[in-house]
PDB file of C-alpha atoms in Angstrom:
ATOM      1  CA  UNK A   6      55.957  44.493 -82.166  1.00 45.00           C
ATOM      2  CA  UNK A   7      54.227  46.057 -79.030  1.00 49.00           C
ATOM      3  CA  UNK A   8      51.600  47.670 -81.453  1.00 50.00           C
ATOM      4  CA  UNK A   9      49.290  44.881 -81.564  1.00 52.00           C
ATOM      5  CA  UNK A  10      49.308  44.928 -77.596  1.00 49.00           C
ATOM      6  CA  UNK A  11      48.307  49.109 -77.373  1.00 49.00           C
ATOM      7  CA  UNK A  12      45.211  47.823 -79.306  1.00 49.00           C
ATOM      8  CA  UNK A  13      44.537  44.638 -77.510  1.00 51.00           C
ATOM      9  CA  UNK A  14      44.932  46.700 -74.004  1.00 55.00           C
ATOM     10  CA  UNK A  15      42.434  49.352 -75.144  1.00 58.00           C
ATOM     11  CA  UNK A  16      40.125  47.067 -76.158  1.00 61.00           C
ATOM     12  CA  UNK A  17      40.381  45.053 -73.230  1.00 81.00           C
ATOM     13  CA  UNK A  18      39.978  48.001 -70.992  1.00 86.00           C
ATOM     14  CA  UNK A  19      36.800  49.128 -72.917  1.00 82.00           C
ATOM     15  CA  UNK A  20      35.414  45.640 -72.596  1.00 88.00           C
ATOM     16  CA  UNK A  21      36.482  45.493 -68.989  1.00 90.00           C
ATOM     17  CA  UNK A  22      34.675  49.068 -68.284  1.00 90.00           C
ATOM     18  CA  UNK A  23      31.558  47.635 -70.362  1.00 92.00           C
ATOM     19  CA  UNK A  24      31.317  44.483 -68.108  1.00 93.00           C
ATOM     20  CA  UNK A  25      31.874  46.299 -64.924  1.00 94.00           C
ATOM     21  CA  UNK A  26      28.849  48.741 -65.865  1.00 96.00           C
ATOM     22  CA  UNK A  27      26.877  45.799 -66.865  1.00 96.00           C
ATOM     23  CA  UNK A  28      27.574  43.897 -63.424  1.00 96.00           C
ATOM     24  CA  UNK A  29      26.731  47.115 -61.679  1.00 96.00           C
ATOM     25  CA  UNK A  30      23.457  47.419 -63.313  1.00 95.00           C
ATOM     26  CA  UNK A  31      22.531  43.900 -63.221  1.00 93.00           C
ATOM     27  CA  UNK A  32      23.599  44.093 -59.170  1.00 90.00           C
ATOM     28  CA  UNK A  33      21.305  47.229 -58.877  1.00 90.00           C
ATOM     29  CA  UNK A  34      18.256  45.439 -60.587  1.00 89.00           C
ATOM     30  CA  UNK A  35      18.935  42.377 -58.532  1.00 86.00           C
ATOM     31  CA  UNK A  36      18.574  44.307 -55.302  1.00 85.00           C
ATOM     32  CA  UNK A  37      15.526  46.066 -56.593  1.00 84.00           C
ATOM     33  CA  UNK A  38      13.898  42.871 -57.546  1.00 87.00           C
ATOM     34  CA  UNK A  39      15.288  39.919 -55.814  1.00 84.00           C
ATOM     35  CA  UNK A  40      17.202  41.028 -52.749  1.00 82.00           C
ATOM     36  CA  UNK A  41      14.509  41.940 -50.350  1.00 83.00           C
ATOM     37  CA  UNK A  42      12.401  38.982 -51.042  1.00 83.00           C
ATOM     38  CA  UNK A  43      15.550  36.606 -50.776  1.00 85.00           C
ATOM     39  CA  UNK A  44      16.462  38.530 -47.565  1.00 87.00           C
ATOM     40  CA  UNK A  45      12.921  38.359 -46.113  1.00 89.00           C
ATOM     41  CA  UNK A  46      12.738  34.507 -46.885  1.00 90.00           C
ATOM     42  CA  UNK A  47      16.044  33.848 -44.885  1.00 91.00           C
ATOM     43  CA  UNK A  48      14.890  35.941 -42.279  1.00 95.00           C
ATOM     44  CA  UNK A  49      11.457  33.990 -42.096  1.00 95.00           C
ATOM     45  CA  UNK A  50      13.634  30.914 -42.308  1.00 95.00           C
ATOM     46  CA  UNK A  51      15.813  32.133 -39.215  1.00 95.00           C
ATOM     47  CA  UNK A  52      12.776  32.837 -37.157  1.00 95.00           C
ATOM     48  CA  UNK A  53      11.056  29.685 -37.966  1.00 95.00           C
ATOM     49  CA  UNK A  54      14.286  27.634 -37.000  1.00 95.00           C
ATOM     50  CA  UNK A  55      14.648  29.938 -33.706  1.00 94.00           C
ATOM     51  CA  UNK A  56      10.986  29.382 -32.981  1.00 95.00           C
ATOM     52  CA  UNK A  57      11.458  25.640 -33.487  1.00 94.00           C
ATOM     53  CA  UNK A  58      14.324  25.612 -31.227  1.00 95.00           C
ATOM     54  CA  UNK A  59      12.425  27.442 -28.567  1.00 94.00           C
ATOM     55  CA  UNK A  60       9.558  25.280 -28.861  1.00 94.00           C
ATOM     56  CA  UNK A  61      11.499  22.271 -28.691  1.00 94.00           C
ATOM     57  CA  UNK A  62      13.140  23.629 -25.532  1.00 95.00           C
ATOM     58  CA  UNK A  63      10.032  24.504 -23.933  1.00 94.00           C
ATOM     59  CA  UNK A  64       8.818  20.856 -24.694  1.00 94.00           C
ATOM     60  CA  UNK A  65      11.681  19.343 -23.451  1.00 94.00           C
ATOM     61  CA  UNK A  66      11.240  21.479 -20.026  1.00 95.00           C
ATOM     62  CA  UNK A  67       7.227  20.428 -20.184  1.00 94.00           C
ATOM     63  CA  UNK A  68       8.355  16.883 -20.279  1.00 94.00           C
ATOM     64  CA  UNK A  69      10.906  17.030 -17.695  1.00 94.00           C
ATOM     65  CA  UNK A  70       8.427  18.755 -15.244  1.00 95.00           C
ATOM     66  CA  UNK A  71       5.832  15.891 -16.291  1.00 95.00           C
ATOM     67  CA  UNK A  72       8.436  13.070 -15.391  1.00 94.00           C
ATOM     68  CA  UNK A  73       8.946  14.899 -12.399  1.00 94.00           C
ATOM     69  CA  UNK A  74       5.370  15.037 -11.263  1.00 94.00           C
ATOM     70  CA  UNK A  75       5.022  11.615 -12.439  1.00 94.00           C
ATOM     71  CA  UNK A  76       7.948  10.477 -10.145  1.00 93.00           C
ATOM     72  CA  UNK A  77       6.352  12.400  -7.099  1.00 93.00           C
ATOM     73  CA  UNK A  78       3.012  10.966  -7.730  1.00 93.00           C
ATOM     74  CA  UNK A  79       4.574   7.485  -7.669  1.00 92.00           C
ATOM     75  CA  UNK A  80       6.739   8.083  -4.795  1.00 91.00           C
ATOM     76  CA  UNK A  81       3.436   9.764  -2.877  1.00 92.00           C
ATOM     77  CA  UNK A  82       1.282   6.500  -3.747  1.00 92.00           C
ATOM     78  CA  UNK A  83       4.004   4.139  -2.640  1.00 91.00           C
ATOM     79  CA  UNK A  84       3.778   5.927   0.483  1.00 92.00           C
ATOM     80  CA  UNK A  85       0.466   5.918   1.024  1.00 93.00           C
ATOM     81  CA  UNK A  86       0.361   2.119   0.065  1.00 92.00           C
ATOM     82  CA  UNK A  87       3.081   1.635   2.812  1.00 93.00           C
ATOM     83  CA  UNK A  88       0.667   3.642   5.170  1.00 92.00           C
ATOM     84  CA  UNK A  89      -2.086   1.518   4.060  1.00 94.00           C
ATOM     85  CA  UNK A  90      -0.361  -1.514   4.519  1.00 93.00           C
ATOM     86  CA  UNK A  91       0.972  -0.658   7.939  1.00 93.00           C
ATOM     87  CA  UNK A  92      -2.436   0.566   9.106  1.00 93.00           C
ATOM     88  CA  UNK A  93      -3.862  -2.549   8.029  1.00 92.00           C
ATOM     89  CA  UNK A  94      -1.376  -4.593   9.946  1.00 92.00           C
ATOM     90  CA  UNK A  95      -1.829  -2.433  13.074  1.00 94.00           C
ATOM     91  CA  UNK A  96      -5.618  -2.645  12.854  1.00 93.00           C
ATOM     92  CA  UNK A  97      -5.120  -6.606  12.340  1.00 92.00           C
ATOM     93  CA  UNK A  98      -2.783  -7.030  15.216  1.00 93.00           C
ATOM     94  CA  UNK A  99      -5.371  -4.779  17.533  1.00 93.00           C
ATOM     95  CA  UNK A 100      -8.149  -6.961  16.277  1.00 93.00           C
ATOM     96  CA  UNK A 101      -6.065 -10.392  16.929  1.00 92.00           C
ATOM     97  CA  UNK A 102      -5.324  -9.066  20.481  1.00 93.00           C
ATOM     98  CA  UNK A 103      -8.866  -8.140  21.060  1.00 92.00           C
ATOM     99  CA  UNK A 104      -9.896 -11.442  20.060  1.00 93.00           C
ATOM    100  CA  UNK A 105      -7.293 -13.309  22.005  1.00 92.00           C
ATOM    101  CA  UNK A 106      -8.209 -11.119  25.020  1.00 92.00           C
ATOM    102  CA  UNK A 107     -12.005 -12.056  24.679  1.00 92.00           C
ATOM    103  CA  UNK A 108     -10.963 -15.626  24.196  1.00 92.00           C
ATOM    104  CA  UNK A 109      -9.084 -15.451  27.338  1.00 93.00           C
ATOM    105  CA  UNK A 110     -11.731 -13.938  29.173  1.00 94.00           C
ATOM    106  CA  UNK A 111     -14.405 -15.984  27.889  1.00 91.00           C
ATOM    107  CA  UNK A 112     -12.508 -19.164  29.004  1.00 91.00           C
ATOM    108  CA  UNK A 113     -11.636 -17.798  32.403  1.00 92.00           C
ATOM    109  CA  UNK A 114     -15.422 -17.246  32.856  1.00 92.00           C
ATOM    110  CA  UNK A 115     -16.364 -20.725  31.710  1.00 92.00           C
ATOM    111  CA  UNK A 116     -13.439 -22.110  34.132  1.00 92.00           C
ATOM    112  CA  UNK A 117     -15.101 -20.013  37.071  1.00 92.00           C
ATOM    113  CA  UNK A 118     -18.288 -21.283  36.048  1.00 91.00           C
ATOM    114  CA  UNK A 119     -17.005 -24.804  35.948  1.00 91.00           C
ATOM    115  CA  UNK A 120     -15.364 -24.461  39.319  1.00 91.00           C
ATOM    116  CA  UNK A 121     -18.496 -22.823  40.950  1.00 91.00           C
ATOM    117  CA  UNK A 122     -20.515 -25.901  39.207  1.00 91.00           C
ATOM    118  CA  UNK A 123     -18.291 -28.377  40.640  1.00 92.00           C
ATOM    119  CA  UNK A 124     -18.135 -26.848  44.115  1.00 90.00           C
ATOM    120  CA  UNK A 125     -22.194 -26.688  44.288  1.00 91.00           C
ATOM    121  CA  UNK A 126     -22.056 -30.419  43.020  1.00 89.00           C
ATOM    122  CA  UNK A 127     -19.445 -31.276  45.867  1.00 85.00           C
ATOM    123  CA  UNK A 128     -21.630 -29.349  48.428  1.00 87.00           C
ATOM    124  CA  UNK A 129     -24.880 -31.252  47.097  1.00 87.00           C
ATOM    125  CA  UNK A 130     -23.159 -34.403  47.241  1.00 84.00           C
ATOM    126  CA  UNK A 131     -21.774 -33.779  50.727  1.00 75.00           C
ATOM    127  CA  UNK A 132     -25.304 -32.724  51.944  1.00 77.00           C
ATOM    128  CA  UNK A 133     -26.618 -35.854  50.296  1.00 82.00           C
ATOM    129  CA  UNK A 134     -23.948 -38.009  52.109  1.00 75.00           C
ATOM    130  CA  UNK A 135     -24.557 -36.457  55.295  1.00 69.00           C
ATOM    131  CA  UNK A 136     -28.343 -36.794  55.006  1.00 73.00           C
ATOM    132  CA  UNK A 137     -27.833 -40.503  53.876  1.00 77.00           C
ATOM    133  CA  UNK A 138     -25.450 -41.018  57.069  1.00 69.00           C
ATOM    134  CA  UNK A 139     -28.090 -39.304  59.268  1.00 64.00           C
ATOM    135  CA  UNK A 140     -30.763 -41.487  57.712  1.00 73.00           C
ATOM    136  CA  UNK A 141     -28.649 -44.515  58.084  1.00 74.00           C
ATOM    137  CA  UNK A 142     -27.687 -43.661  61.942  1.00 71.00           C
ATOM    138  CA  UNK A 143     -31.588 -43.118  62.715  1.00 68.00           C
ATOM    139  CA  UNK A 144     -32.352 -46.247  61.001  1.00 74.00           C
ATOM    140  CA  UNK A 145     -29.592 -48.234  62.720  1.00 71.00           C
ATOM    141  CA  UNK A 146     -30.489 -46.720  65.964  1.00 69.00           C
ATOM    142  CA  UNK A 147     -34.081 -47.600  65.660  1.00 69.00           C
ATOM    143  CA  UNK A 148     -33.069 -51.090  64.587  1.00 67.00           C
ATOM    144  CA  UNK A 149     -30.749 -51.367  67.593  1.00 65.00           C
ATOM    145  CA  UNK A 150     -33.358 -50.119  70.015  1.00 62.00           C
ATOM    146  CA  UNK A 151     -36.088 -52.754  68.648  1.00 62.00           C
ATOM    147  CA  UNK A 152     -33.458 -55.654  69.265  1.00 59.00           C
ATOM    148  CA  UNK A 153     -30.172 -56.030  70.648  1.00 62.00           C
ATOM    149  CA  UNK A 154     -27.583 -56.950  67.898  1.00 58.00           C
ATOM    150  CA  UNK A 155     -24.779 -59.516  67.955  1.00 67.00           C
ATOM    151  CA  UNK A 156     -21.933 -59.517  65.821  1.00 68.00           C
ATOM    152  CA  UNK A 157     -24.037 -61.516  63.012  1.00 73.00           C
ATOM    153  CA  UNK A 158     -26.987 -59.460  63.587  1.00 70.00           C
ATOM    154  CA  UNK A 159     -24.856 -56.284  62.901  1.00 69.00           C
ATOM    155  CA  UNK A 160     -22.983 -57.665  59.947  1.00 73.00           C
ATOM    156  CA  UNK A 161     -26.453 -58.655  58.313  1.00 77.00           C
ATOM    157  CA  UNK A 162     -27.835 -55.170  59.317  1.00 71.00           C
ATOM    158  CA  UNK A 163     -24.950 -53.336  57.526  1.00 75.00           C
ATOM    159  CA  UNK A 164     -25.237 -55.681  54.373  1.00 76.00           C
ATOM    160  CA  UNK A 165     -28.782 -54.836  54.292  1.00 79.00           C
ATOM    161  CA  UNK A 166     -28.382 -51.211  54.217  1.00 74.00           C
ATOM    162  CA  UNK A 167     -25.580 -51.266  51.987  1.00 74.00           C
ATOM    163  CA  UNK A 168     -28.003 -53.401  49.391  1.00 74.00           C
ATOM    164  CA  UNK A 169     -30.473 -50.543  50.234  1.00 72.00           C
ATOM    165  CA  UNK A 170     -27.947 -48.113  49.271  1.00 69.00           C
ATOM    166  CA  UNK A 171     -27.316 -49.742  45.832  1.00 63.00           C
ATOM    167  CA  UNK A 172     -30.810 -49.589  44.743  1.00 61.00           C
TER     168      UNK A 172
END
């Protein structure tokens, strides 16, 4: 009963041995022909991926540096703009103060000149009145000397003098 098993078992061991030898030869041929190119291809791919990762990190770092530079430049330009505006405000205020001071000086000079002119006109008017009074006194005295005046004559003399002043 077990006799067919013994034959089958020796047959199976022989087949297994044949398959094992074929497998070993096949693996040796694959190692000679395909293993080195496949291994090289895998290594090249790993290197490419590593280089791509390094390149991406470098690009990210460069982008971060560039963004930082832009932020710094923006902050500097804002600071410069603020400085320019402040400087313009100060300069405008200084010009305004200068213009106001000059206007006040000019107004005071005009006022002083007007006071001097008024005083000069007043002095001229007083001098003219004095001269007129002196002339009137002389004229009255000369008329009195020519004739003795009564109240009606004196009134007529003053009226004629006033009419003469009006002309």
